[in-house]
mmCIF file of C-alpha atoms in Angstrom:
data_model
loop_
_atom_site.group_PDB
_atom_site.id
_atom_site.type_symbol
_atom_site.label_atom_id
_atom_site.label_comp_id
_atom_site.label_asym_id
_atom_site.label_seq_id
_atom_site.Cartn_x
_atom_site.Cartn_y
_atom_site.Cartn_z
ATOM 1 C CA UNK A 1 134.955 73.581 153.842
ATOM 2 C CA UNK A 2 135.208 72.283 150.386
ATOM 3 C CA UNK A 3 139.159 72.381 150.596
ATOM 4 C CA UNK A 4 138.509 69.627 153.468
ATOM 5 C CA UNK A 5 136.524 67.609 150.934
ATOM 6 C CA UNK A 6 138.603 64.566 150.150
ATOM 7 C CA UNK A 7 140.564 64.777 153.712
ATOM 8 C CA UNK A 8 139.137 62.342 155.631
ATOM 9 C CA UNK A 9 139.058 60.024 152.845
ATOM 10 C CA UNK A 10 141.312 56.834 153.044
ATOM 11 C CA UNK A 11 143.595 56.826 150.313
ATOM 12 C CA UNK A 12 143.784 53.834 147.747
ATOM 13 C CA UNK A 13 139.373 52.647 148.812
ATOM 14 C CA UNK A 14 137.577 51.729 146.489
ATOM 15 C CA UNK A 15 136.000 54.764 145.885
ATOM 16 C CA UNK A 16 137.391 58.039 145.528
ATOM 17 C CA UNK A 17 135.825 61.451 145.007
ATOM 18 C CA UNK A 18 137.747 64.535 143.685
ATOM 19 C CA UNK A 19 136.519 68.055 143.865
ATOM 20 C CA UNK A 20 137.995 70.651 141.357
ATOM 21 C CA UNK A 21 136.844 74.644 140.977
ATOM 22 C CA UNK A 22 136.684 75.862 137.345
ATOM 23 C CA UNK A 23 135.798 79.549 137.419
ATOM 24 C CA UNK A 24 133.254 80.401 134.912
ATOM 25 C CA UNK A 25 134.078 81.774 131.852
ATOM 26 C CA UNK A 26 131.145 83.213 130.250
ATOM 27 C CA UNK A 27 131.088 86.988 129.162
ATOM 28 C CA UNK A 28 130.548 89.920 130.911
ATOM 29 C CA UNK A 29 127.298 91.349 130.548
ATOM 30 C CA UNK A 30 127.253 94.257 128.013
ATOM 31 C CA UNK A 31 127.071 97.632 129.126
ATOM 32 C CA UNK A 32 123.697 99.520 129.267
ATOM 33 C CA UNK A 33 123.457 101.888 126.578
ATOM 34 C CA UNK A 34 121.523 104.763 127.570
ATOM 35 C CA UNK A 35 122.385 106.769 123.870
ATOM 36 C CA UNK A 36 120.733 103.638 122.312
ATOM 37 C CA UNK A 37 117.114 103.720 124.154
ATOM 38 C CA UNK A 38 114.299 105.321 122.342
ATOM 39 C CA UNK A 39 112.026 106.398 124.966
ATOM 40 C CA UNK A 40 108.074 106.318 123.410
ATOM 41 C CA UNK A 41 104.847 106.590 125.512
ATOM 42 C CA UNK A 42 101.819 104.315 124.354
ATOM 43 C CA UNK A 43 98.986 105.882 122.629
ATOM 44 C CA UNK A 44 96.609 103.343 123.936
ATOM 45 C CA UNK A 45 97.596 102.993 128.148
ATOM 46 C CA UNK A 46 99.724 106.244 128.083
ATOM 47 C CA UNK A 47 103.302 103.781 129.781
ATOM 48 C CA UNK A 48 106.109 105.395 128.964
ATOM 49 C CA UNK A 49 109.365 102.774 127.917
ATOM 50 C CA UNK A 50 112.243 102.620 125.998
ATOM 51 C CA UNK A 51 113.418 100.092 123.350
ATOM 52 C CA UNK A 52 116.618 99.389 121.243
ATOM 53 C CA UNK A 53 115.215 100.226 117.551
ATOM 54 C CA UNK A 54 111.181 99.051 117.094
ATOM 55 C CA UNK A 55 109.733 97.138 119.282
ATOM 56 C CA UNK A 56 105.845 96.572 117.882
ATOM 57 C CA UNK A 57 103.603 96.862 120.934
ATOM 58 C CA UNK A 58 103.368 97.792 124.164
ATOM 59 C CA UNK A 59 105.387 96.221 126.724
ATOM 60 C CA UNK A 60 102.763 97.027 129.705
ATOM 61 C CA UNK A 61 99.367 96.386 127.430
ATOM 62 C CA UNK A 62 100.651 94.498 124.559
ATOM 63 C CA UNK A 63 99.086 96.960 122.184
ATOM 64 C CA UNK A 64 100.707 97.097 118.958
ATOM 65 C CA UNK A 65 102.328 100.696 118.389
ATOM 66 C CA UNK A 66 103.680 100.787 114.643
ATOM 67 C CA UNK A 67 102.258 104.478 114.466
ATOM 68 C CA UNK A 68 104.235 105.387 117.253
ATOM 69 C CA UNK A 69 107.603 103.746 116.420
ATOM 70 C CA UNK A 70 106.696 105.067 112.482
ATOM 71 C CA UNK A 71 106.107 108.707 113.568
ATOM 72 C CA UNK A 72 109.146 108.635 116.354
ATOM 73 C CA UNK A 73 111.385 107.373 113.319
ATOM 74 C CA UNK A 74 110.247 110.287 110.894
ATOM 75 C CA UNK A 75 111.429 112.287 113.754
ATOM 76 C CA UNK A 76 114.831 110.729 113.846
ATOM 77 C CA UNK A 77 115.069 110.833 110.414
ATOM 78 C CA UNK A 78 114.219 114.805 109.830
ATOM 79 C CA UNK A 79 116.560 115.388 112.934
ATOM 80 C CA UNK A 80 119.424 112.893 110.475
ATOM 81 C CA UNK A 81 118.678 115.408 107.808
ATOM 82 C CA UNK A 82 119.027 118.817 109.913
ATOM 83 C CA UNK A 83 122.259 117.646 111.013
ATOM 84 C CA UNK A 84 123.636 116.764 107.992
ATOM 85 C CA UNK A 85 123.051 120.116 106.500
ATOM 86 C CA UNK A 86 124.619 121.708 109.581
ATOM 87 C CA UNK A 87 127.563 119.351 109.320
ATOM 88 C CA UNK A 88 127.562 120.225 105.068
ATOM 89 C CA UNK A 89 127.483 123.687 105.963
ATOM 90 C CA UNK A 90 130.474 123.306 108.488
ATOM 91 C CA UNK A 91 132.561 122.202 105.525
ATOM 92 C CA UNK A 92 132.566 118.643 105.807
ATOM 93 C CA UNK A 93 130.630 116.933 102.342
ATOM 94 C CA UNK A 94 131.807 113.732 103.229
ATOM 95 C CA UNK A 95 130.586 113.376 106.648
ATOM 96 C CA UNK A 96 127.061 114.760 105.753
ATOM 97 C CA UNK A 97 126.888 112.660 102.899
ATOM 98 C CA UNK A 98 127.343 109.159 104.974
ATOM 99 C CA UNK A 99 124.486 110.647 108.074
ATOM 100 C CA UNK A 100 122.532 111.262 104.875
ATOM 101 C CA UNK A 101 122.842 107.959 103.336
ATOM 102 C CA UNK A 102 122.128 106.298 107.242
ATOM 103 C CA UNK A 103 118.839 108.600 106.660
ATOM 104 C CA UNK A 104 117.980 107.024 103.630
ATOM 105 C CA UNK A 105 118.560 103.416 105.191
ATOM 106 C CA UNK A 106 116.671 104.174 108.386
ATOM 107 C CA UNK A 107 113.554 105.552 105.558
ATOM 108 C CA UNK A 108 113.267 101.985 103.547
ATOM 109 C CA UNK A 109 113.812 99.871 107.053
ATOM 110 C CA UNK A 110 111.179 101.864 108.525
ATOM 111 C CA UNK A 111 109.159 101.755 105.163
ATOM 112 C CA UNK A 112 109.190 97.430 104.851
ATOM 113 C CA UNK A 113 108.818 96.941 108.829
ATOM 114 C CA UNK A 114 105.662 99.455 108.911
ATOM 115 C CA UNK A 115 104.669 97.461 105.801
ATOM 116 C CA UNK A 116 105.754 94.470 106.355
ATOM 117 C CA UNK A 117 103.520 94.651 109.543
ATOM 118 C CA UNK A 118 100.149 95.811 108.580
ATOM 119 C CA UNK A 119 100.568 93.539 105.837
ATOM 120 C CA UNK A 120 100.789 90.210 108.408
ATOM 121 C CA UNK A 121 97.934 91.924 110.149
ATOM 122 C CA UNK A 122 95.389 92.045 107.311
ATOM 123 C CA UNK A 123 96.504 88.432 106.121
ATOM 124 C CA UNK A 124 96.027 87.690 109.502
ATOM 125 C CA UNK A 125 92.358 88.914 110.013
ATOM 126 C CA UNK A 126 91.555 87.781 106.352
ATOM 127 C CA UNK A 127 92.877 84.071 105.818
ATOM 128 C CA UNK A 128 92.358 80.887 107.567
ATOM 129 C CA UNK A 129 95.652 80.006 109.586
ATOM 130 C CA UNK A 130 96.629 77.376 107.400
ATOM 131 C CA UNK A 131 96.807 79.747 104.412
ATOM 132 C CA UNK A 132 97.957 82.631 106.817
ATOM 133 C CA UNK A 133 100.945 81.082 107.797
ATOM 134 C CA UNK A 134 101.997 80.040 104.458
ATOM 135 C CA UNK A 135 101.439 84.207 103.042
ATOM 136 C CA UNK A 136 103.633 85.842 106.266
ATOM 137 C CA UNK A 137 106.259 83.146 106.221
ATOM 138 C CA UNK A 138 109.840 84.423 105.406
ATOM 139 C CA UNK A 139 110.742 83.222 102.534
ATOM 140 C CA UNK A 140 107.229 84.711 101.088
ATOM 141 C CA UNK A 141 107.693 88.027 102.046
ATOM 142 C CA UNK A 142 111.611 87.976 102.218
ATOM 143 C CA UNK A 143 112.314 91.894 101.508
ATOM 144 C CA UNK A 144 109.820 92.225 98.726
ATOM 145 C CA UNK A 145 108.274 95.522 100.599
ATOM 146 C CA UNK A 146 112.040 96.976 99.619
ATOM 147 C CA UNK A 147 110.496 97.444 96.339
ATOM 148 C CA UNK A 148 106.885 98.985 95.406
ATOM 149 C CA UNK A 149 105.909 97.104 92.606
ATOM 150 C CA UNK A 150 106.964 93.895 94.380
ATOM 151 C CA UNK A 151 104.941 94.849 97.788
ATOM 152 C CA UNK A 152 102.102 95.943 95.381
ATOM 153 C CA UNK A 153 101.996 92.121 93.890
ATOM 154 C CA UNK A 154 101.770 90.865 97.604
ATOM 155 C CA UNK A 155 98.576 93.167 97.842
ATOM 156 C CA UNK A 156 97.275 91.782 95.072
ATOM 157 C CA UNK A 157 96.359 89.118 97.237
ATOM 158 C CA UNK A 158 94.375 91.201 99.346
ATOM 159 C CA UNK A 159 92.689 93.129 96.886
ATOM 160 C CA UNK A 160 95.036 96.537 98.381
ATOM 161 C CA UNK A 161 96.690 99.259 96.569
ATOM 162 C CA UNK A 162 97.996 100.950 99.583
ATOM 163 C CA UNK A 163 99.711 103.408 97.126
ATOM 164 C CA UNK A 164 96.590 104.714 95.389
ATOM 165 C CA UNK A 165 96.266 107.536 97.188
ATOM 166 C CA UNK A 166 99.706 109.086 95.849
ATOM 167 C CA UNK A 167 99.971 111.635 93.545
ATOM 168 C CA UNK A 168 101.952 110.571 90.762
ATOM 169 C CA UNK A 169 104.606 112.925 92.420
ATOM 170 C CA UNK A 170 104.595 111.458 95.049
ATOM 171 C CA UNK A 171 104.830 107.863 93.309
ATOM 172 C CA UNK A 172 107.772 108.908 91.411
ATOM 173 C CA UNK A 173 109.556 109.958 94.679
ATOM 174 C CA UNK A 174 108.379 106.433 96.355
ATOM 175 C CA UNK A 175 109.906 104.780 93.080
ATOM 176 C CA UNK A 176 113.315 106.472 93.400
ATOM 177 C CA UNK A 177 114.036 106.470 96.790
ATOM 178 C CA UNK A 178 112.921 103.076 98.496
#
C-alpha cells in the first residue's frame, strides 16, 4: 500500500509528494532486574511492592513508609556485614573490605534520606509555605544531614535535638562514622 504511494502520480505536476520509512532508532528498553527489587509490604494498607532503592510511600495508599524502607535497609546492611566476615574469613581482606565500605555508604545514605525526610515533614507542618519552601529547597539542605553538627544547626530552626537521646557513646560512634 504505501509502496504504491506516489504511483499514480503524474510526474513533473505541480505538486509532488514523497514518502520515505526511517526505522526508529530509540533504545531498547532495559532489562527487568529482578536482583534489584526490594520487595516491602506497607505497614499502614498491608500491599505488598517492590522498588529500586527507597521509594517514600506507598504506591497503593500513598502513605509515607520511611520506617519501613529505614528498618528493611538496617537489614541489608547487617546482612552486608555478615557477608563480609564470611568472605574475610574465606581469606579474601580485600573483597570484605570494599562490601564493608558499600555498608558504610548504604548507613550515611540511609542516615540523610531518613533525615532529610522527617526534617521536610516537620518544616512542612510548622512553617507557612512561603517560608517552607525556602527551608527544604536544595541548595538549603544540600547534604548537610552528612554531618551531625551541620543537621543539628538545621534543627535549630525547629527547636529539635533529634540526637539528645544518645548516650555520649553512642554520639561518639554517630560522630565517627556518618
Amino acid at each position: 500500500m504505501a509502496r504504491d504511494f506516489n504511483s499514480s502520480q503524474p510526474r513533473g505536476g505541480l505538486l509532488s509528494l514523497k514518502m520515505d520509512f526511517k526505522p526508529d532508532r530509540s533504545p531498547e528498553p532495559r532489562v527487568w532486574r529482578e536482583d534489584l527489587i526490594r520487595n516491602l509490604a506497607c505497614d499502614i494498607c498491608g500491599r505488598q511492592y517492590g522498588v529500586y532503592a527507597i521509594a517514600l510511600f506507598c504506591p497503593d495508599c500513598g502513605c509515607k513508609n520511611l520506617g519501613v524502607h529505614f528498618e528493611r535497609e538496617i537489614e541489608l546492611i547487617l546482612q552486608q556485614i555478615d557477608l563480609a566476615e564470611q568472605v574475610a574469613e574465606n581469606g579474601n581482606g580485600e573483597l570484605s573490605y570494599r562490601i564493608l565500605g558499600n555498608a558504610h555508604e548504604d548507613v550515611v545514605t540511609a542516615f540523610e534520606t531518613y533525615q532529610k525526610t522527617f526534617y521536610k515533614h516537620i518544616v512542612k507542618k510548622a512553617y507557612p509555605k512561603e517560608e517552607t519552601e525556602k527551608m527544604i529547597s536544595k541548595g538549603s539542605i544540600g547534604n548537610r544531614f552528612q554531618n551531625m553538627d551541620r543537621a543539628r544547626d538545621l534543627y535549630k530552626n525547629l527547636s529539635i535535638d533529634p540526637f539528645s537521646v544518645l548516650t555520649q557513646d553512642e554520639l561518639g560512634r554517630m560522630q565517627l562514622n556518618i
